[in-house]
XYZ file of C-alpha atoms in Angstrom:
465
model
C 83.738 181.997 110.356
C 85.779 181.082 108.537
C 87.363 178.178 110.371
C 90.567 176.816 108.922
C 91.638 173.217 108.997
C 95.093 172.878 107.431
C 95.923 169.435 106.117
C 98.918 167.210 106.659
C 101.017 169.793 108.520
C 100.330 172.762 110.762
C 102.283 175.211 108.588
C 99.228 176.723 106.952
C 97.462 177.544 110.190
C 98.783 181.068 110.518
C 98.738 182.037 106.883
C 95.165 183.207 106.811
C 95.507 185.727 109.609
C 94.286 188.407 107.247
C 96.249 191.608 107.572
C 93.141 193.709 107.263
C 91.077 192.091 110.035
C 91.721 192.496 113.741
C 91.161 189.125 115.432
C 93.105 189.266 118.683
C 95.521 191.498 120.614
C 98.740 192.312 118.794
C 101.812 194.309 119.694
C 100.853 197.979 119.373
C 102.531 200.524 117.150
C 103.029 203.786 119.078
C 100.411 206.216 117.837
C 102.872 209.021 117.305
C 105.093 206.774 115.191
C 102.433 206.049 112.599
C 102.761 207.807 109.266
C 100.135 210.351 108.291
C 98.287 208.316 105.708
C 95.710 209.526 103.245
C 93.002 206.949 102.681
C 93.491 206.192 99.031
C 92.081 203.267 97.119
C 94.560 200.433 96.701
C 96.149 197.804 98.921
C 97.808 195.144 96.756
C 97.310 196.637 93.258
C 96.649 193.262 91.600
C 96.381 192.476 87.921
C 93.650 190.101 86.779
C 92.295 188.243 83.771
C 89.917 185.350 83.133
C 90.689 182.283 81.050
C 88.309 181.112 78.327
C 87.153 178.239 80.567
C 86.079 180.684 83.285
C 89.028 180.399 85.677
C 89.875 183.726 87.304
C 93.571 184.583 87.523
C 95.008 187.214 89.867
C 98.626 188.371 89.856
C 100.201 190.464 92.633
C 103.635 191.609 91.394
C 106.334 191.894 94.060
C 109.839 191.986 92.641
C 111.876 192.237 95.845
C 113.127 188.657 95.623
C 112.920 186.044 92.821
C 110.258 183.996 94.626
C 106.545 183.391 94.029
C 103.564 182.062 95.938
C 101.291 180.023 93.670
C 97.801 179.295 95.007
C 94.698 177.607 93.612
C 91.489 178.326 95.510
C 88.366 176.217 94.981
C 85.061 177.860 95.854
C 83.911 174.935 97.942
C 84.411 174.017 101.567
C 83.014 172.047 104.454
C 79.734 173.982 104.480
C 79.007 172.689 100.949
C 79.131 169.017 101.934
C 76.111 166.741 101.676
C 74.514 166.129 105.046
C 75.933 162.988 106.644
C 79.282 163.346 104.836
C 80.999 165.817 107.147
C 84.733 165.997 106.583
C 84.636 165.049 102.890
C 86.036 168.429 101.771
C 89.008 168.106 104.109
C 89.388 164.408 103.239
C 89.579 165.232 99.528
C 92.179 167.869 100.286
C 94.360 165.084 101.708
C 93.599 162.843 98.741
C 94.695 165.501 96.253
C 98.253 164.542 97.208
C 97.675 160.893 96.226
C 98.737 161.270 92.640
C 97.806 161.106 88.980
C 99.046 159.013 86.081
C 101.950 161.461 85.785
C 102.820 162.015 89.463
C 102.755 158.963 91.775
C 101.150 159.136 95.233
C 103.147 161.305 97.624
C 105.495 162.621 94.945
C 103.910 166.051 94.599
C 105.353 167.438 97.834
C 108.641 165.607 97.370
C 109.127 167.220 93.960
C 108.376 170.659 95.382
C 110.821 170.088 98.263
C 113.555 168.794 95.943
C 113.244 172.044 94.043
C 113.711 174.120 97.179
C 110.030 174.928 97.666
C 107.337 174.455 100.278
C 103.738 173.372 99.739
C 100.595 172.702 101.720
C 96.822 173.050 101.612
C 93.950 173.998 103.880
C 90.190 173.673 104.081
C 87.678 176.091 105.566
C 83.904 176.225 105.571
C 83.824 178.223 102.356
C 86.914 177.316 100.329
C 89.768 174.875 99.870
C 93.201 176.121 98.801
C 96.505 174.603 97.669
C 99.745 176.538 97.588
C 103.438 176.349 96.803
C 106.222 178.799 97.629
C 108.969 178.362 95.053
C 111.710 180.188 93.217
C 110.499 182.124 90.209
C 112.105 179.704 87.762
C 110.108 176.816 89.286
C 106.730 178.494 88.765
C 105.942 176.705 85.514
C 106.723 173.369 87.140
C 104.190 173.821 89.961
C 101.578 175.195 87.569
C 101.901 172.077 85.448
C 101.629 169.834 88.506
C 98.681 171.672 90.052
C 96.765 171.704 86.775
C 97.423 167.985 86.406
C 95.781 167.131 89.723
C 92.920 169.544 89.062
C 91.933 167.412 86.076
C 93.483 163.972 86.541
C 93.376 162.867 90.182
C 93.446 159.055 90.452
C 92.008 157.457 93.569
C 92.175 153.797 94.528
C 91.050 151.965 97.642
C 94.708 151.345 98.443
C 95.390 155.069 98.943
C 91.957 156.271 100.074
C 91.223 154.134 103.118
C 94.620 154.401 104.843
C 94.288 158.176 104.426
C 90.869 158.034 106.055
C 92.595 156.545 109.085
C 95.026 159.484 108.953
C 92.310 162.137 109.187
C 90.552 160.233 111.974
C 93.815 160.188 113.922
C 94.328 163.855 113.074
C 90.994 164.614 114.699
C 91.966 162.665 117.822
C 95.251 164.495 118.178
C 94.189 168.011 117.273
C 90.619 168.185 118.563
C 89.766 165.419 120.990
C 93.068 165.728 122.884
C 92.949 169.544 123.027
C 90.383 171.028 125.454
C 90.516 174.452 123.785
C 89.680 172.948 120.406
C 86.953 170.750 121.881
C 85.149 173.661 123.476
C 85.515 175.732 120.304
C 83.853 172.909 118.389
C 81.019 172.729 120.924
C 80.505 176.499 120.956
C 80.245 176.425 117.167
C 77.766 173.553 117.201
C 75.667 175.387 119.789
C 75.851 178.692 117.937
C 74.741 177.220 114.596
C 72.005 174.700 115.260
C 70.966 174.190 111.620
C 73.450 175.957 109.347
C 76.493 173.866 108.297
C 78.848 176.285 110.063
C 77.925 174.296 113.165
C 79.544 171.141 111.775
C 83.334 170.947 112.258
C 85.461 171.318 109.130
C 87.313 168.101 109.901
C 83.976 166.326 110.368
C 82.143 164.477 113.112
C 83.942 161.224 114.021
C 81.013 158.888 113.340
C 80.644 160.315 109.820
C 84.362 160.478 109.036
C 84.598 156.705 109.509
C 81.964 156.169 106.777
C 83.560 158.327 104.087
C 84.292 156.363 100.912
C 86.325 156.634 97.753
C 83.118 157.085 95.765
C 82.105 160.053 97.943
C 85.505 161.672 97.442
C 85.413 161.126 93.685
C 81.908 162.582 93.468
C 82.931 165.668 95.476
C 86.000 166.092 93.263
C 84.073 165.804 90.009
C 81.341 168.133 91.257
C 83.430 171.032 92.510
C 87.022 170.763 91.239
C 86.797 172.447 87.872
C 88.588 175.554 86.547
C 85.406 177.628 86.374
C 85.020 177.085 90.138
C 88.646 177.972 90.909
C 90.794 181.055 91.342
C 94.512 181.130 90.568
C 96.420 183.671 92.654
C 100.138 184.225 92.114
C 102.082 186.688 94.243
C 105.725 187.560 93.789
C 108.297 188.120 91.083
C 106.008 187.823 88.058
C 103.668 189.988 86.010
C 100.308 189.215 84.442
C 101.865 189.410 80.985
C 104.396 186.736 81.957
C 101.884 184.523 83.720
C 99.082 184.602 81.164
C 100.604 182.269 78.551
C 101.496 179.753 81.276
C 98.010 179.920 82.759
C 96.451 179.421 79.334
C 98.766 176.503 78.553
C 98.168 174.533 81.751
C 94.877 175.640 83.299
C 93.243 176.938 80.134
C 93.448 173.479 78.557
C 91.096 172.001 81.198
C 87.444 172.053 80.078
C 84.871 173.780 82.255
C 82.039 171.776 83.802
C 78.684 172.847 85.253
C 78.947 173.670 88.960
C 75.932 173.446 91.278
C 74.681 176.528 93.045
C 75.778 176.850 96.633
C 72.725 176.060 98.743
C 73.044 176.582 102.473
C 70.152 176.043 104.867
C 69.203 179.119 106.858
C 69.643 179.366 110.598
C 66.285 179.399 112.448
C 65.417 182.345 114.707
C 66.728 181.720 118.221
C 66.312 184.239 121.032
C 67.667 182.250 123.986
C 71.203 182.579 125.282
C 73.108 179.342 125.762
C 76.121 178.242 127.779
C 78.695 175.522 127.137
C 81.000 174.378 129.927
C 83.947 172.027 129.537
C 85.974 170.799 132.491
C 89.115 168.838 131.806
C 92.207 167.846 133.774
C 94.367 169.069 130.870
C 93.158 172.678 131.237
C 96.065 174.773 132.507
C 94.596 178.189 131.696
C 90.841 178.663 132.207
C 88.998 181.017 129.884
C 85.596 182.452 129.100
C 84.265 183.412 125.687
C 80.965 184.772 124.412
C 80.034 184.620 120.725
C 77.374 186.483 118.754
C 76.214 186.196 115.134
C 77.586 189.122 113.108
C 77.445 190.265 109.488
C 80.066 189.180 106.969
C 81.216 191.200 103.980
C 78.782 189.328 101.730
C 75.833 189.230 104.141
C 75.775 192.776 105.474
C 72.467 194.522 104.733
C 73.284 197.424 107.077
C 76.948 197.754 105.967
C 78.340 197.169 109.457
C 81.384 194.996 108.626
C 83.826 197.896 108.383
C 82.542 199.528 111.568
C 82.909 196.216 113.416
C 86.537 195.960 112.290
C 87.199 199.396 113.738
C 85.443 198.272 116.938
C 87.751 195.235 117.126
C 90.789 197.509 116.827
C 89.513 199.775 119.600
C 88.645 196.922 121.939
C 91.472 194.512 121.143
C 94.208 196.220 119.136
C 97.152 195.628 121.417
C 98.155 196.650 124.949
C 96.541 200.093 124.644
C 93.170 198.638 123.696
C 90.156 199.006 125.964
C 89.915 195.404 127.097
C 93.623 194.874 127.731
C 94.046 198.190 129.482
C 91.013 197.688 131.722
C 91.150 193.985 132.587
C 94.888 193.263 132.442
C 96.553 196.537 133.452
C 94.045 198.432 135.589
C 91.898 195.778 137.275
C 94.548 193.029 137.061
C 91.883 190.326 136.767
C 93.053 188.841 133.455
C 96.192 187.693 131.677
C 94.535 188.323 128.310
C 91.332 189.886 127.036
C 90.168 190.221 123.469
C 87.422 190.888 120.956
C 87.678 188.942 117.694
C 85.809 189.513 114.451
C 86.469 188.297 110.910
C 84.022 189.248 108.107
C 85.419 186.998 105.364
C 82.665 184.367 105.059
C 80.169 183.295 102.415
C 77.321 183.423 104.932
C 77.151 185.102 108.325
C 80.179 185.711 110.542
C 80.679 185.769 114.310
C 82.044 188.225 116.854
C 83.533 186.943 120.111
C 84.709 188.481 123.370
C 86.894 186.514 125.750
C 89.435 186.556 128.569
C 91.607 184.351 130.781
C 91.899 184.994 134.540
C 95.016 186.165 136.338
C 96.400 183.896 139.051
C 94.091 183.729 142.054
C 91.185 185.464 140.291
C 87.886 183.570 140.267
C 85.972 183.055 137.055
C 83.009 184.906 138.570
C 85.148 187.986 139.148
C 86.653 187.772 135.668
C 83.245 187.426 134.036
C 81.843 190.352 135.989
C 84.712 192.549 134.793
C 84.481 191.349 131.189
C 80.726 191.744 130.849
C 81.067 195.087 132.610
C 83.251 196.282 129.737
C 80.702 195.049 127.226
C 77.946 196.881 129.103
C 80.042 200.055 129.215
C 80.512 199.835 125.454
C 76.779 199.449 124.907
C 75.882 202.313 127.246
C 78.510 204.930 126.445
C 79.903 203.772 123.113
C 83.249 204.735 121.624
C 84.541 208.234 120.998
C 85.537 209.944 117.765
C 89.103 210.098 119.097
C 89.181 206.329 119.611
C 87.826 205.768 116.120
C 90.349 208.158 114.568
C 93.221 206.396 116.343
C 91.960 202.967 115.289
C 91.545 204.045 111.674
C 95.082 205.392 111.616
C 96.512 202.123 112.929
C 94.493 200.075 110.456
C 95.548 202.200 107.494
C 99.168 201.754 108.575
C 98.646 197.978 108.637
C 97.212 198.152 105.123
C 100.197 200.159 103.933
C 102.608 197.534 105.287
C 100.539 194.544 104.127
C 102.146 194.489 100.688
C 105.541 193.731 102.218
C 104.459 190.111 102.634
C 104.730 187.607 99.791
C 102.120 185.073 100.867
C 99.819 187.394 102.819
C 98.397 189.253 99.787
C 97.671 185.976 97.990
C 95.923 184.687 101.113
C 93.854 187.824 101.551
C 92.753 188.123 97.927
C 92.073 184.406 97.510
C 89.868 184.232 100.601
C 88.033 187.396 99.598
C 87.293 186.249 96.055
C 86.237 182.773 97.222
C 83.671 184.303 99.581
C 81.963 186.667 97.186
C 84.075 189.809 97.292
C 85.593 191.489 94.267
C 89.083 192.846 93.749
C 87.595 196.320 93.946
C 86.138 195.498 97.372
C 89.582 194.574 98.676
C 91.317 197.537 97.075
C 88.652 199.901 98.440
C 89.224 198.717 102.018
C 91.296 201.742 103.133
C 88.744 204.245 101.847
C 85.868 202.384 103.487
C 87.688 202.059 106.802
C 88.646 205.725 106.768
C 85.005 206.720 106.318
C 83.833 204.881 109.473
C 82.461 207.185 112.171
C 81.956 206.735 115.911
C 78.206 206.771 115.319
C 78.530 203.837 112.911
C 80.762 201.868 115.291
C 78.341 202.377 118.155
C 75.348 201.391 116.024
C 77.095 198.220 114.807
C 78.268 197.299 118.318
C 74.766 197.656 119.720
C 73.201 195.745 116.840
C 75.473 192.743 117.441
C 76.141 192.786 121.183
C 72.510 193.447 122.124
C 71.407 190.143 120.605
C 70.175 187.652 123.188
C 71.004 184.496 121.219
C 74.689 184.475 122.143
C 76.651 181.430 123.319
C 78.989 181.576 126.313
C 81.792 179.043 126.621
C 83.649 178.249 129.841
C 86.862 176.220 129.739
C 87.710 175.084 133.250
C 89.839 172.616 135.206
C 88.047 169.853 137.119
C 85.556 170.852 139.810
C 87.245 172.334 142.840
C 90.313 173.551 140.929
C 88.976 176.809 139.492
C 91.184 179.850 139.725
């Protein structure tokens, strides 16, 4: 968690690759080239205020170019849907582009494009977000438009039901026709047998076809209110400049009561499970194993930061343990990785995976991969490995502010999943305090669990590598 499902276009898919979380192998920075960084509090240095109606506003000044990223985050996602209505959060995200009395259906994005900007939206389990990248002098325009659809969305059967066909087709194209996405969906559903994280963000097909205008309107009126939203603006603007605009457009929208987020708990499961998908479209087989892991918000033993350091050690580029062992030394894999992302409202997951090199059997690949996991559990990581990982991660944090959209993405996701600005700004200090003992304890706590799910993506029988 979280799983993203960008709407309408694929442009948003990469935007939430949070700078501060290692999720997969990346190009390494030579260790000797990294600056000697002191772990000081502060990453994005945001400014913040709250409107009278309860809407939180965050500003991340960046005056390098006269451009801004304007984002509205709603603290609701697919995991907040009523049972039997899977996909309604993502469906409403599509419908938010269908107009108001002021802006006709489809005109929102056309207006942004005519003014030289770019817009999109995305849905995850825990939040839904809408964004525009525009020139600084177009900021007021997009604020006025976004506030309008926050309060005045107009839905008719004529726009709702054709769009339902669109999301059903989107599922066919992006999930049902993609073996990698299909097995990911099945691994998730097997991992979470009761919690809504096991239901796909886009929805199950039999439920998507029953979604109605009334359901969408009810979801909109329940959750889309300023006191359940966060405005994040990054770029060439200050809080003093933004505040009067925020008060004029968003501050004029009355607050409404918002229900408490109620998620069913996952039952205790001790058995390991395996999912296997064979498909003629599979060109590159792979294996993946997933465990339940703590998130920032659900972390009684404070292991989230240690697990991020573990991910850097195991998967932080071509010098990482997994890549060096499986790809370079043993030559059994073309890729090997450990992924972990702690930004979730409820629990998170940690996964280890690999794809075989040409001519290498899946049995041989699995033996090598699980051998590395066993070695980690038995011998742990060293203080030198932890020190190197911390240094790389602090360098990444230092460079994170260079991005325009990245800081808005990071802060919006954090705030929507229960973190505070202080939590984000304290990230370097907390990472720098992680020890090898803490990394080893966190690794053993997660990877020793027996309720993991293993996924195998394979070509048809008889065509394995």
